[in-house]
Amino acid sequence: MADDGRAKRLKPSEDGGAVIFERERRIAELESEIAQLRIRTLAANQEVTQLRGRNAELKSENDRLRRRGQAEGNHDVLPVVMTATVDLSCIDSGVIAQISSFLGTARELLNLALTCKSFGWRRTMSTLNWSLIEEVARQAVCSRATDDEMGCLPQYFRGTATWLSILHRHEHLLMFDVLLGICIEHRNGDKTAVCATGDLMCSTAISSSYVMKSGAHFAEFLITGRPCIGIVRPMPGLEAGAYQKDFSFYYSSLYPDFLAQRSDDWGNSDVHACDFCCYDGTMSFTNWDDYEIDNEWEGKESCQSGDTVGLLLNLDEGTLTVYRNNRRLGVMMDGLSGPYCWFVSLVKHQTSTDAVSIKRGILRD
């Protein structure tokens, strides 16, 4: 057949109609998807416009609040607005008590009690006779204090002693609350630490509010210089202001003052004061008629600045044991009975100044 120069017309295949149909269907789907995307884009543009408007409103409010702060003389602090409250009555008190117990200290619990009445006021709908904070404080005292320490703490009595005050007392169980003699002071206002202030004049500090009557008690003394550390009878009638010179429990001129403080609970022991000398490790004791120095007791050992001297008073066994840097030196005195308090005697020497800090010890034997 001759080529007449015209384009030949191809014969469509048998499935050509199906291909065309599928193509048109796909085109329709794409056009629908494009339409949906256009709708979404329009909605997104509207949302962006709204957010921009809200952002402009917030900026305007922020500027207004800053101008108010500047007018009031405060350029940094913006007012705080409470937008929601929590009804604590809907929460189990045991859960709140458990959470509150992690605060730890009496001061933190007091601050919590002052935040709202749900914490600090007496819970009238509860079987407890005290506030939620009082219950947390009671649990803290009972879980932390040993039986022997409980005997040295104030007893709870409504109107006289609160559990919060008892917890605070337990946190400050050991402190030098009585200073006797003119040449001694608390170090930097800390009642757990004292230092000598006068040359070659002896003064004494007593932890008089911690009276040990039974059981075992362990205290640690971080020393500077060469102080003497020991136990003495509680004598609440001694007036610190009456001793404005040097002072020692071994001054014979003061024995009548000490014996005038005697009470029936002192018991049969004639050891009224007993101490360990950090300078040479000797032990001294007195019945306030005479005194003795033991240079040969089993644990005699000198100490130096920076050492920690531990004293373990076991009134069940009637013994006083000495430790140096957690190492047991030995039993310094036995036959003890009746109440005692911790005390330290300090002197300012020509080459050093005595200083001591006290804390509750943890026996590691």
Short mmCIF file of N, CA and C in Angstrom, two decimals, residues 5 12 20 34 47 62 71 105 110 121 137 139 151-152 166 187 199 202 204 223 229 251 274 278 299 325 332 342 351:
data_model
loop_
_atom_site.label_atom_id
_atom_site.label_comp_id
_atom_site.label_asym_id
_atom_site.label_seq_id
_atom_site.Cartn_x
_atom_site.Cartn_y
_atom_site.Cartn_z
N GLY A 5 1.32 9.92 2.87
CA GLY A 5 1.80 11.06 3.64
C GLY A 5 0.91 11.42 4.80
N PRO A 12 -7.34 0.78 18.09
CA PRO A 12 -7.27 0.61 19.54
C PRO A 12 -7.31 -0.85 19.92
N ILE A 20 -8.60 3.95 29.71
CA ILE A 20 -9.12 5.32 29.74
C ILE A 20 -9.99 5.55 30.97
N ILE A 34 -6.99 17.25 46.09
CA ILE A 34 -6.52 18.64 46.01
C ILE A 34 -7.53 19.57 46.65
N GLU A 47 -6.58 29.37 61.57
CA GLU A 47 -6.07 29.11 62.92
C GLU A 47 -4.82 29.94 63.20
N ASN A 62 0.87 41.71 78.62
CA ASN A 62 2.18 41.66 79.27
C ASN A 62 2.77 43.06 79.41
N ALA A 71 5.23 51.21 87.59
CA ALA A 71 4.58 52.27 88.35
C ALA A 71 4.63 52.00 89.84
N THR A 105 12.23 18.20 108.29
CA THR A 105 12.53 18.98 109.47
C THR A 105 11.27 19.63 110.05
N LEU A 110 6.43 23.16 109.81
CA LEU A 110 5.76 24.37 110.29
C LEU A 110 5.36 25.26 109.13
N TRP A 121 -4.67 23.13 111.01
CA TRP A 121 -5.76 23.16 111.98
C TRP A 121 -6.12 21.76 112.45
N ALA A 137 4.49 14.98 112.49
CA ALA A 137 5.57 15.21 113.45
C ALA A 137 5.64 14.07 114.46
N GLN A 139 4.72 10.93 114.02
CA GLN A 139 5.30 9.76 113.35
C GLN A 139 6.80 9.91 113.18
N GLY A 151 13.10 9.20 126.37
CA GLY A 151 13.08 9.55 127.78
C GLY A 151 13.66 10.91 128.08
N CYS A 152 14.44 11.47 127.13
CA CYS A 152 15.04 12.78 127.31
C CYS A 152 14.24 13.89 126.65
N ILE A 166 8.26 18.91 119.92
CA ILE A 166 9.05 17.75 120.34
C ILE A 166 9.99 17.32 119.22
N ARG A 187 30.46 29.23 119.03
CA ARG A 187 31.19 29.57 117.82
C ARG A 187 30.23 29.94 116.71
N ASP A 199 42.87 33.74 127.89
CA ASP A 199 44.15 33.06 128.06
C ASP A 199 44.24 32.37 129.41
N CYS A 202 40.01 28.57 132.61
CA CYS A 202 39.16 27.43 132.28
C CYS A 202 37.69 27.83 132.35
N THR A 204 33.52 26.18 131.10
CA THR A 204 32.83 24.91 130.90
C THR A 204 31.52 25.11 130.16
N ILE A 223 37.23 17.91 118.11
CA ILE A 223 38.04 18.75 118.99
C ILE A 223 39.06 19.58 118.23
N ILE A 229 36.64 16.32 128.12
CA ILE A 229 35.28 15.97 127.71
C ILE A 229 34.76 14.90 128.66
N TYR A 251 37.20 22.54 140.91
CA TYR A 251 37.60 23.59 141.84
C TYR A 251 36.94 23.32 143.19
N CYS A 274 33.20 13.28 135.65
CA CYS A 274 34.28 12.41 135.15
C CYS A 274 34.61 12.86 133.73
N CYS A 278 42.00 15.31 126.49
CA CYS A 278 42.47 15.04 125.14
C CYS A 278 43.97 15.27 125.00
N GLY A 299 42.73 2.66 128.42
CA GLY A 299 42.65 3.28 127.09
C GLY A 299 43.36 4.61 126.99
N ASN A 325 38.29 8.60 116.94
CA ASN A 325 38.09 8.40 115.50
C ASN A 325 37.48 7.03 115.20
N MET A 332 36.49 3.82 130.51
CA MET A 332 37.19 4.80 131.34
C MET A 332 36.68 4.78 132.78
N TRP A 342 26.33 15.64 129.30
CA TRP A 342 27.64 15.83 128.67
C TRP A 342 28.18 17.22 129.03
N THR A 351 49.68 28.54 122.65
CA THR A 351 49.93 28.04 121.29
C THR A 351 48.67 27.50 120.61
#
